[in-house]
């Protein structure tokens, strides 16, 4: 059987197994969603958010891109963010990177990859800011992993610099923003940073409402 | 026209199967300590009746080596062949009942390791018990089924005893028969068609007859006496009725039950194997097969034949012989009938030691040293029940051995399922206990140990939403939740509308 047909069958079996346990499962699920988390993660196939956190359909709103970046001109991401924060009212946003990330590796190399250079440029900027820190690390592998962590922290800060988050912090005291990194070798998540709604945003990025 | 052209193949295949079946029917009757004619009767009924009723086109039924061990002990326990025949009739009726309650699934409830162990043990018993016969020593007909015999000797002392009182002529014939069969098989594997179509066992038997005739003429000292030759009564005297007066003997029913179970399992296994090698890939209806086998055993019991099952050696000979439809197996039954009716005096020239040699080869194949090696290399969970079944059958009897094997098998299944079905992780004072495989009451102590590790002041989430949780375990969880209130432990149960247990089930709003 072709793999593509296999996964269609797997889907059918999955749906059937849910219905066998709860005949109303999908009809109830279809009505509405009230997720608790917005997950901003990497597109890497080895980091499936609902699998690694054992969360069920309906629990997590998801945005994934290469190297889990928060870009202020990315209309796609900003729409997701606004909808999650203002309409779904999620109490938590999780930015989750992972060690040995291909996008971060690319940022540390001098290879030209075509169109994707423009996306990776955002990570190169972070590298440039922390160049002495990163370059002092002896091995390539550890340099990549350090930049992975720095990238997550920068993206968490980027989130805090959006007017969407600042507005929600001020008027609703939510969401919490978590910066995590996932280790492909152990399957474990490490917490790097957590910003609560009381966090002071640097005056350069602060909006008055 | 199509039927006619396939009939040509069936006709040829039926002769091949007949030639394979003839020495096996006699040999299995010999191994069963039953009248030799009973093996031939079972072969006829297996071919004609079961062949006609079965839904399989290529399977051959007849007396089975796997049943020989049961038959030997049953005839001894029940005291007479007539009483034994009654239990064969009842076994047949039981199989018919199995078929109506859809017992075709029966085989699936026995672990493969135990079934393989049973077959290997039967093979070993055949070898150990046929060695004295092969050496021309047939004194002990009783207690052949178990290691420790009722006459105070055991299998090994009997072999030693037989070594002292061997009959040189018989031993030579057995040795030659073995040699012929082994080299014949090698030649057959090399791909020459003639060696594949003519069975080595038949050649061995013919050669044995000729050799004994040679002894009689030229070396009378070596010639084998009548009592060590096949002694078939005339055609009519071969038939015998069951002893119906024994109907109130409970042992008759126990024997019948054991025969019904083992014959059914053997038939189902053979059918499964036959379906796999049927070139046309036809799938046999298992319940229909049990019905056919049941009718076959009822009839064979009524006329004084051995119990039967679908058998794999004759089936593969049938397929290799080119059989297309059930005409082949039906005709092989007719040839057996014809042969016994017309030339019993020719069959009476066959030395028993050559039949014993055939059974040595059958036993060796059942015991399968290669199978043993591959089982040994497998998982311990497979090998332990397999090996223990063999040992238990050898030192007790078939039924006890299978029961012991089943128990060991289940213990291993349970043991492996106990492994790692509950995970507990913690981050400081926060604990998560998750059931990720179905849990039964057998997991109680594991779970209690985990609960004991949780310190005061902790907060615990228990996730039992994805698997089946036994009532006992759910109760334990609820008790833990109640007890924890006093110990300043907060317990939260993760709930889901998909949960399989009421404790973790969330109702739709």
XYZ file of C-alpha atoms in Angstrom:
718
model
C 0.000 0.000 0.000
C 1.204 3.501 -0.693
C 2.156 5.453 2.422
C -0.202 8.256 1.506
C -3.075 5.760 1.453
C -1.905 4.297 4.746
C -2.199 7.607 6.544
C -5.695 8.127 5.148
C -6.640 4.745 6.574
C -4.931 5.599 9.859
C -7.101 8.705 10.005
C -10.219 6.649 9.418
C -9.255 4.226 12.185
C -8.403 7.103 14.516
C -11.810 8.726 13.943
C -13.533 5.388 14.408
C -11.708 4.681 17.677
C -12.777 8.061 19.092
C -16.387 7.474 18.078
C -16.321 3.989 19.579
C -15.458 5.520 22.934
C -17.656 8.589 22.707
C -20.245 8.798 19.969
C -20.597 12.568 20.475
C -16.853 13.244 20.451
C -16.686 14.990 17.100
C -20.085 16.655 17.177
C -19.212 18.295 20.506
C -15.672 19.081 19.378
C -16.984 20.716 16.196
C -19.090 23.267 18.064
C -16.342 25.477 19.416
C -12.774 25.661 20.658
C -11.436 27.037 23.910
C -7.710 26.228 23.858
C -5.549 27.062 26.857
C -2.303 27.442 24.953
C -0.924 29.161 21.903
C 2.065 27.115 20.741
C 4.654 28.811 18.581
C 7.070 26.121 17.495
C 9.426 25.005 14.784
C 8.182 23.279 11.621
C 10.621 20.417 12.301
C 8.757 17.099 11.949
C 10.380 15.726 15.081
C 8.696 18.228 17.378
C 4.931 17.546 17.177
C 3.434 19.738 19.933
C 0.376 17.709 20.913
C 2.344 14.466 20.935
C 5.189 15.663 23.177
C 2.870 17.358 25.673
C 0.112 14.730 25.496
C -2.468 17.407 24.794
C -5.729 16.564 23.078
C -7.524 18.183 20.159
C -9.056 21.424 21.399
C -6.327 22.205 23.919
C -3.699 23.911 21.828
C -3.762 26.631 19.156
C -0.693 26.196 16.987
C 1.584 28.283 14.807
C 4.735 26.720 13.388
C 7.454 28.151 11.167
C 11.144 27.564 10.572
C 13.005 28.261 13.831
C 9.867 29.477 15.689
C 10.312 33.164 14.871
C 8.107 36.086 15.903
C 8.461 38.644 13.107
C 6.654 41.929 13.448
C 5.840 42.146 9.766
C 4.643 38.548 9.450
C 0.911 39.046 8.870
C 0.294 35.328 9.125
C 1.782 35.092 12.605
C 0.303 38.380 13.810
C -3.161 37.210 12.779
C -2.717 33.987 14.722
C -1.492 35.941 17.733
C -4.293 38.448 17.661
C -6.974 35.789 17.265
C -5.500 33.652 20.064
C -5.106 36.542 22.487
C -8.151 38.652 21.741
C -10.766 36.094 20.638
C -9.704 32.790 22.186
C -8.273 34.575 25.242
C -5.509 31.990 25.788
C -3.896 32.268 29.224
C -0.509 30.940 27.997
C 1.723 31.425 24.986
C 4.552 28.944 24.550
C 7.528 29.584 22.299
C 9.283 26.271 21.933
C 12.557 25.878 20.051
C 14.620 22.746 19.839
C 18.322 21.903 19.954
C 20.081 21.081 16.688
C 17.632 23.314 14.807
C 18.312 23.454 11.052
C 17.327 27.122 10.762
C 19.726 28.129 13.535
C 22.515 26.046 11.998
C 21.968 27.851 8.708
C 22.250 31.207 10.500
C 25.672 30.213 11.861
C 26.964 29.127 8.458
C 27.889 31.218 5.453
C 26.060 29.087 2.969
C 23.573 30.812 0.639
C 20.257 28.951 0.575
C 18.215 31.169 -1.761
C 14.925 32.665 -0.682
C 15.231 31.214 2.795
C 18.247 33.489 3.426
C 15.751 36.282 4.100
C 14.013 34.316 6.827
C 17.231 33.095 8.406
C 18.533 36.706 8.394
C 16.377 37.262 11.493
C 18.406 34.642 13.359
C 21.672 36.052 12.005
C 20.706 39.363 13.621
C 20.426 37.606 16.986
C 23.798 35.925 16.380
C 25.302 39.314 15.577
C 23.955 40.792 18.827
C 25.400 37.914 20.896
C 28.450 37.213 18.709
C 31.103 37.336 21.447
C 29.020 35.087 23.703
C 28.362 32.496 20.956
C 31.842 32.580 19.395
C 33.495 31.873 22.753
C 31.927 28.401 22.763
C 34.402 25.718 21.586
C 32.288 23.261 19.567
C 29.982 23.834 16.621
C 27.239 21.734 18.210
C 27.232 23.747 21.417
C 27.345 27.058 19.502
C 24.195 25.978 17.632
C 22.466 24.953 20.849
C 23.405 28.211 22.591
C 22.004 30.224 19.696
C 18.840 28.057 19.820
C 18.336 29.138 23.442
C 19.145 32.801 22.727
C 16.718 32.713 19.804
C 13.875 31.453 22.016
C 14.554 34.193 24.578
C 14.627 36.881 21.858
C 11.341 35.610 20.388
C 9.709 35.726 23.824
C 10.860 39.350 24.085
C 9.608 40.024 20.551
C 6.180 38.829 21.676
C 6.266 41.184 24.625
C 7.068 44.018 22.232
C 3.844 43.539 20.268
C 0.978 45.890 20.946
C -1.356 42.858 21.023
C 0.383 41.324 24.048
C 0.982 44.656 25.821
C -2.675 45.545 25.433
C -3.839 42.170 26.834
C -1.357 42.424 29.714
C -2.651 45.803 30.642
C -6.364 45.199 30.382
C -6.738 41.440 31.128
C -3.571 40.446 33.064
C -2.830 37.646 30.577
C -1.168 35.823 28.860
C 1.915 34.307 30.455
C 4.679 33.864 27.906
C 6.898 30.798 28.238
C 10.190 30.201 26.454
C 11.029 26.490 26.184
C 13.566 24.355 24.390
C 13.023 20.735 23.406
C 15.876 18.216 23.398
C 15.599 15.790 20.463
C 17.986 13.396 22.208
C 16.004 12.996 25.422
C 12.479 14.050 24.482
C 12.477 16.481 27.406
C 11.527 20.140 27.462
C 13.662 22.660 29.398
C 12.156 25.945 30.590
C 14.294 28.978 29.712
C 12.207 32.026 30.538
C 8.718 33.021 31.645
C 7.256 36.523 31.374
C 4.184 37.295 33.441
C 1.717 40.126 32.703
C 3.439 42.380 35.255
C 6.711 42.390 33.279
C 8.162 45.801 32.570
C 8.749 46.278 28.856
C 11.802 48.316 27.880
C 10.687 51.884 27.285
C 11.884 51.829 23.691
C 9.248 49.189 22.872
C 6.487 50.252 25.232
C 3.161 51.453 23.912
C 0.823 53.659 25.937
C -2.826 52.814 25.739
C -13.809 -29.740 -20.234
C -12.203 -27.748 -17.481
C -13.335 -30.227 -14.854
C -11.922 -33.047 -16.942
C -8.511 -31.439 -17.327
C -8.297 -30.706 -13.601
C -9.382 -34.306 -12.926
C -6.212 -35.489 -14.653
C -4.132 -33.582 -12.087
C -6.294 -34.723 -9.187
C -5.973 -38.348 -10.271
C -2.194 -38.170 -10.365
C -2.022 -36.307 -7.026
C -4.333 -38.857 -5.410
C -1.835 -41.628 -6.206
C 1.006 -39.595 -4.715
C -0.946 -38.953 -1.516
C -1.991 -42.595 -1.327
C 1.636 -43.711 -1.477
C 2.584 -41.250 1.269
C -0.439 -42.134 3.368
C -0.185 -45.931 3.278
C 2.996 -46.317 5.361
C 1.981 -43.384 7.615
C -1.447 -44.902 8.389
C 0.186 -48.193 9.342
C 3.017 -46.495 11.226
C 0.763 -44.223 13.254
C -1.402 -47.190 14.198
C 1.759 -48.971 15.284
C 2.847 -45.961 17.328
C -0.632 -45.852 18.880
C -0.452 -49.507 19.974
C -3.710 -49.953 18.091
C -4.655 -52.625 15.549
C -2.840 -51.653 12.343
C -6.070 -51.849 10.349
C -7.472 -48.978 12.472
C -4.921 -46.615 10.915
C -6.012 -47.581 7.418
C -9.694 -47.185 8.337
C -9.000 -43.676 9.632
C -7.138 -42.934 6.410
C -10.103 -44.060 4.307
C -12.650 -42.084 6.301
C -10.316 -39.074 6.351
C -10.040 -39.195 2.582
C -13.552 -40.105 1.540
C -15.800 -38.594 4.222
C -13.818 -35.597 5.443
C -12.564 -34.899 1.931
C -16.145 -34.800 0.723
C -17.477 -32.619 3.564
C -14.550 -30.250 4.020
C -14.559 -26.838 2.487
C -10.845 -27.129 1.730
C -9.871 -28.350 -1.725
C -6.356 -29.501 -0.958
C -6.225 -30.610 2.684
C -5.836 -34.309 3.456
C -7.124 -35.810 6.713
C -6.207 -39.066 8.359
C -4.608 -40.616 11.431
C -2.253 -38.059 12.946
C 1.101 -38.571 14.627
C 0.118 -35.830 17.080
C -2.744 -37.972 18.342
C -0.743 -41.199 18.651
C 0.494 -40.325 22.110
C -3.031 -39.696 23.411
C -4.388 -42.831 21.756
C -1.753 -45.068 23.326
C -2.486 -43.940 26.851
C -6.243 -43.826 26.282
C -6.410 -47.426 25.082
C -4.411 -48.469 28.136
C -6.497 -46.416 30.583
C -9.845 -47.434 29.152
C -8.909 -51.092 29.037
C -10.081 -52.019 25.578
C -10.084 -50.766 22.025
C -13.887 -51.019 21.909
C -14.261 -48.578 24.827
C -11.671 -46.339 23.223
C -13.670 -46.361 19.961
C -16.662 -45.090 21.917
C -14.687 -42.078 23.070
C -13.622 -41.437 19.463
C -17.299 -41.358 18.473
C -18.035 -38.926 21.320
C -15.008 -36.823 20.368
C -16.481 -36.570 16.866
C -19.812 -35.425 18.250
C -17.997 -32.849 20.408
C -16.215 -31.503 17.315
C -19.562 -31.178 15.535
C -20.783 -29.179 18.539
C -17.603 -27.040 18.419
C -18.415 -26.256 14.803
C -21.914 -25.062 15.669
C -20.681 -22.801 18.467
C -18.155 -21.336 16.001
C -15.228 -23.110 17.621
C -13.092 -22.371 14.569
C -11.483 -19.700 16.725
C -10.378 -22.356 19.227
C -6.829 -22.461 17.936
C -6.313 -18.781 18.618
C -6.697 -19.263 22.366
C -3.636 -21.458 22.635
C -0.309 -19.619 22.658
C 1.814 -20.584 19.640
C 4.735 -21.378 21.911
C 2.668 -24.002 23.759
C 1.383 -25.584 20.538
C 4.899 -25.730 19.122
C 6.093 -27.219 22.405
C 3.341 -29.840 22.263
C 4.310 -30.877 18.733
C 7.998 -31.018 19.638
C 7.255 -33.159 22.700
C 5.153 -35.531 20.600
C 8.053 -35.777 18.171
C 10.482 -36.604 20.959
C 8.122 -39.205 22.424
C 7.708 -40.795 19.000
C 11.466 -41.055 18.616
C 12.107 -42.422 22.112
C 9.269 -44.909 21.908
C 9.969 -46.097 18.385
C 13.652 -46.782 18.970
C 12.955 -50.169 20.627
C 10.522 -51.044 17.834
C 13.107 -50.109 15.247
C 15.538 -52.432 16.965
C 13.049 -55.275 16.709
C 11.994 -55.302 20.333
C 8.255 -54.902 20.855
C 7.685 -56.380 24.324
C 6.291 -53.389 26.125
C 3.081 -52.234 24.524
C 1.768 -50.519 27.616
C 2.501 -47.139 29.025
C 4.196 -45.979 25.895
C 2.849 -42.496 26.384
C 4.775 -41.427 29.417
C 8.330 -41.375 30.518
C 7.849 -43.446 33.662
C 6.074 -46.614 32.713
C 3.876 -48.734 34.849
C 6.199 -51.692 34.718
C 8.820 -49.775 36.678
C 11.027 -49.127 33.686
C 11.295 -45.721 32.125
C 11.835 -44.777 28.534
C 15.600 -44.748 28.761
C 15.943 -48.045 30.604
C 13.677 -49.544 27.983
C 15.898 -48.316 25.196
C 18.900 -49.799 27.023
C 17.046 -53.047 27.521
C 16.093 -53.082 23.873
C 19.741 -52.553 22.957
C 20.583 -55.775 24.772
C 17.869 -57.766 23.075
C 18.010 -56.316 19.598
C 17.120 -58.262 16.555
C 19.913 -57.778 14.059
C 17.707 -58.291 10.995
C 15.117 -55.792 12.212
C 17.814 -53.274 13.111
C 19.412 -53.601 9.681
C 16.059 -53.026 8.011
C 15.348 -49.976 10.176
C 18.800 -48.601 9.434
C 18.376 -49.115 5.700
C 14.912 -47.503 5.786
C 16.317 -44.459 7.573
C 19.138 -44.250 5.068
C 16.736 -44.427 2.131
C 14.382 -41.792 3.528
C 17.147 -39.347 4.438
C 18.954 -39.599 1.109
C 15.624 -39.577 -0.783
C 14.719 -36.311 0.874
C 18.074 -34.801 -0.044
C 17.540 -35.842 -3.660
C 14.009 -34.420 -3.588
C 15.366 -31.103 -2.359
C 17.817 -31.033 -5.255
C 14.755 -30.639 -7.482
C 14.415 -33.934 -9.384
C 10.696 -34.386 -9.952
C 10.618 -38.157 -9.588
C 12.017 -37.896 -6.042
C 9.370 -35.355 -5.169
C 6.482 -37.418 -6.498
C 7.418 -40.859 -5.160
C 7.619 -40.699 -1.363
C 10.831 -41.961 0.234
C 8.852 -43.740 2.955
C 7.201 -45.938 0.345
C 10.551 -46.835 -1.217
C 11.871 -47.643 2.253
C 8.918 -49.956 2.913
C 9.253 -51.734 -0.438
C 12.996 -52.131 0.071
C 12.375 -53.473 3.598
C 9.959 -56.078 2.298
C 12.445 -57.162 -0.355
C 15.282 -57.267 2.160
C 13.278 -59.434 4.551
C 12.349 -61.801 1.713
C 16.053 -61.955 0.912
C 16.826 -62.805 4.555
C 14.198 -65.543 4.539
C 15.713 -67.145 1.467
C 19.407 -66.802 2.213
C 20.052 -65.794 5.851
C 17.126 -67.258 7.821
C 18.745 -66.187 11.121
C 18.154 -62.557 10.232
C 14.623 -62.937 8.903
C 11.871 -61.254 10.847
C 9.152 -63.371 12.429
C 5.461 -62.846 11.793
C 4.905 -61.034 15.070
C 7.322 -58.332 13.933
C 5.562 -57.948 10.611
C 2.357 -56.101 9.772
C -0.518 -58.448 10.566
C -3.696 -57.236 8.933
C -6.796 -59.323 9.473
C -8.949 -59.990 6.418
C -10.956 -57.016 5.234
C -14.137 -57.668 7.222
C -12.391 -58.506 10.496
C -10.672 -55.110 10.407
C -13.935 -53.410 11.283
C -15.110 -53.340 14.901
C -17.940 -51.656 16.742
C -17.471 -49.412 19.766
C -18.278 -50.868 23.167
C -21.414 -48.849 23.901
C -21.822 -50.464 27.322
C -19.055 -48.163 28.581
C -21.207 -45.051 28.074
C -21.389 -44.456 31.846
C -17.615 -44.456 32.303
C -16.569 -40.822 32.963
C -13.052 -41.540 31.668
C -14.563 -42.133 28.224
C -15.747 -38.530 28.154
C -12.496 -37.093 29.438
C -10.600 -39.007 26.753
C -13.133 -37.860 24.164
C -12.645 -34.258 25.255
C -8.857 -34.452 25.016
C -9.084 -36.076 21.577
C -11.631 -33.502 20.397
C -9.482 -30.585 21.575
C -6.145 -31.840 20.290
C -7.591 -33.128 16.995
C -9.372 -29.806 16.462
C -6.270 -27.749 17.181
C -4.153 -29.967 14.958
C -6.735 -29.733 12.169
C -7.007 -25.961 12.472
C -3.227 -25.573 12.419
C -2.939 -27.839 9.384
C -5.742 -25.989 7.610
C -4.044 -22.689 8.259
C -0.762 -24.063 6.923
C -2.541 -25.640 3.930
C -4.273 -22.385 3.013
C -0.874 -20.724 3.052
C 0.593 -23.164 0.508
C -2.475 -23.586 -1.691
C -1.298 -22.234 -5.055
C -4.815 -20.920 -5.702
C -4.832 -19.162 -2.329
C -8.237 -20.488 -1.286
C -9.278 -19.842 2.299
C -10.983 -22.643 4.203
C -13.989 -22.084 6.403
C -12.721 -23.171 9.831
C -16.095 -23.988 11.381
C -17.057 -26.059 8.372
C -13.757 -27.913 8.756
C -14.530 -28.746 12.398
C -17.881 -30.112 11.261
C -16.207 -32.289 8.609
C -13.608 -33.509 11.120
C -16.362 -34.228 13.656
C -18.337 -36.340 11.204
C -15.107 -38.080 10.209
C -14.204 -38.980 13.788
C -17.748 -40.146 14.554
C -17.649 -42.513 11.599
C -14.095 -43.736 12.151
C -15.017 -44.404 15.787
C -18.083 -46.359 14.745
C -16.117 -48.696 12.467
C -13.060 -49.150 14.680
C -10.679 -46.663 13.141
C -8.171 -44.328 14.813
C -9.165 -40.712 15.510
C -8.082 -38.336 12.766
C -7.163 -34.764 12.010
C -6.184 -32.696 9.010
C -2.521 -33.511 8.510
C 0.173 -31.406 6.987
C 2.645 -33.911 5.495
C 0.006 -35.598 3.350
C -1.505 -32.202 2.491
C 1.782 -30.823 1.236
C 2.339 -34.034 -0.752
C -1.100 -33.492 -2.262
C -0.282 -29.931 -3.271
C 3.167 -30.892 -4.536
C 1.504 -33.711 -6.490
C -0.520 -31.079 -8.329
C -3.961 -31.489 -6.768
C -6.499 -28.939 -7.982
C -9.624 -30.031 -6.119
C -10.917 -32.302 -3.400
C -11.210 -35.230 -5.834
C -7.575 -35.943 -5.062
C -8.030 -36.458 -1.324
C -11.276 -38.397 -1.856
C -9.556 -40.734 -4.318
C -6.617 -41.313 -1.993
C -9.196 -42.654 0.486
C -10.620 -44.933 -2.181
C -7.140 -46.277 -3.041
C -6.573 -47.101 0.634
C -9.897 -48.926 0.714
C -9.112 -50.809 -2.471
C -5.670 -51.748 -1.234
C -6.879 -53.159 2.096
C -9.744 -54.987 0.411
C -7.640 -56.648 -2.266
C -4.010 -57.038 -1.204
C -3.796 -57.348 2.606
C -1.381 -60.283 2.215
C 1.089 -57.994 0.432
C 0.860 -55.451 3.236
C 1.504 -58.246 5.714
C 5.023 -58.604 4.351
C 5.998 -55.179 5.771
C 8.403 -55.383 8.751
C 7.323 -53.269 11.741
C 10.862 -51.986 12.118
C 10.607 -50.197 8.768
C 7.385 -48.500 9.934
C 9.211 -47.556 13.142
C 11.913 -45.990 11.003
C 9.284 -43.908 9.205
C 8.006 -42.683 12.564
C 11.529 -41.801 13.657
C 11.695 -39.450 10.677
C 8.206 -38.060 11.417
C 9.206 -37.592 15.059
C 12.433 -35.852 14.099
C 10.495 -33.437 11.899
C 7.953 -32.724 14.639
C 10.628 -32.243 17.292
C 12.396 -29.997 14.787
C 15.865 -29.241 16.138
C 15.930 -26.199 13.855
C 12.667 -24.994 15.354
C 14.172 -25.492 18.814
C 17.166 -23.375 17.867
C 15.029 -20.590 16.436
C 12.776 -20.647 19.510
C 15.844 -20.476 21.724
C 17.071 -17.398 19.906
C 13.683 -15.743 20.331
C 12.409 -13.829 23.266
C 12.546 -15.567 26.641
C 8.776 -15.026 26.873
C 8.397 -17.411 23.945
C 11.093 -19.906 24.753
C 10.228 -20.530 28.420
C 6.630 -21.733 27.831
C 7.834 -23.684 24.788
C 10.602 -25.491 26.655
C 8.532 -26.062 29.787
C 5.674 -27.510 27.730
C 8.079 -30.007 26.179
C 9.579 -30.987 29.507
C 6.192 -31.185 31.254
C 4.700 -33.383 28.530
C 7.712 -35.689 28.540
C 7.622 -36.198 32.289
C 3.853 -36.226 32.867
C 1.380 -36.735 30.066
C 0.058 -34.702 27.182
C -2.907 -33.064 28.920
C -1.041 -32.155 32.120
C 1.876 -30.952 30.035
C -0.290 -28.678 27.902
C -1.987 -27.288 31.014
C 1.372 -26.552 32.630
C 2.551 -24.955 29.391
C -0.588 -22.794 29.217
C -0.149 -21.638 32.808
C 3.498 -20.792 32.249
C 2.506 -19.065 29.007
C -0.059 -16.911 30.781
C 2.352 -16.085 33.601
C 4.815 -14.827 31.003
C 2.145 -12.865 29.160
C 1.078 -11.235 32.409
C 4.662 -10.630 33.445
C 5.475 -8.867 30.207
C 2.289 -6.815 30.362
C 3.075 -5.763 33.934
C 6.204 -4.173 32.609
C 6.115 -0.407 32.476
C 2.421 0.203 32.146
C 2.438 3.023 34.700
C 4.814 6.000 34.560
C 5.397 8.413 37.380
C 7.419 11.575 36.839
C 7.952 14.591 39.032
C 9.253 18.132 38.902
C 9.974 19.081 42.500
C 6.742 18.718 44.365
C 4.573 18.188 41.315
C 3.836 14.617 40.268
C 2.205 13.047 37.241
C 1.130 9.401 37.258
C 0.062 8.162 33.869
C -1.346 4.791 32.882
C -0.166 4.220 29.339
C -1.110 0.568 28.934
C -4.169 -1.283 30.133
C -3.853 -2.004 33.833
C -5.410 -4.796 35.843
C -5.558 -5.633 39.544
C -2.147 -7.264 39.086
C -0.683 -3.760 39.054
C -1.971 -2.909 42.538
C 1.336 -3.338 44.313
C 3.199 -1.319 41.675
C 0.759 1.539 42.023
C 0.805 1.430 45.832
C 4.606 1.665 45.750
C 4.302 4.813 43.620
C 1.722 6.358 45.928
C 4.062 5.715 48.871
C 6.820 7.723 47.196
C 4.712 10.860 47.034
C 5.684 13.198 49.903
C 3.347 15.345 51.973
C 2.523 18.683 50.435
C 2.849 17.365 46.891
C 0.334 17.919 44.158
C -0.443 14.980 41.926
C -2.166 14.628 38.575
C -3.334 11.133 37.654
C -4.031 10.497 33.981
C -5.962 7.338 33.263
C -7.909 8.627 30.312
C -6.333 6.656 27.486
C -6.375 3.025 28.599
C -8.570 0.384 30.171
C -8.355 0.504 33.953
C -9.506 -2.363 36.096
C -12.101 -1.639 38.777
C -9.590 -2.563 41.524
C -7.110 0.024 40.300
C -9.760 2.731 39.945
C -10.825 2.006 43.501
C -7.215 2.329 44.662
C -6.938 5.704 42.922
C -10.108 6.962 44.577
C -8.950 5.753 47.994
C -5.627 7.511 47.482
C -7.487 10.692 46.629
C -9.497 10.483 49.863
C -6.519 9.616 52.071
C -4.448 12.413 50.544
C -6.728 15.159 51.819
C -5.486 14.452 55.357
C -1.842 14.393 54.261
C -1.913 17.738 52.501
C -1.454 16.119 49.107
C -3.651 17.514 46.391
C -4.806 14.934 43.875
C -6.322 15.873 40.559
C -7.740 13.295 38.168
C -7.425 14.122 34.511
C -10.815 13.546 32.923
C -11.890 12.917 29.377
C -15.087 12.055 27.589
C -13.050 9.302 25.905
C -11.963 7.600 29.142
C -12.662 3.898 29.461
C -13.249 3.995 33.192
C -15.946 5.904 35.099
C -13.323 7.292 37.493
C -11.704 9.226 34.687
C -14.781 9.757 32.553
C -16.045 13.256 31.988
C -19.704 13.683 31.102
C -20.679 15.983 28.260
C -22.100 19.234 29.581
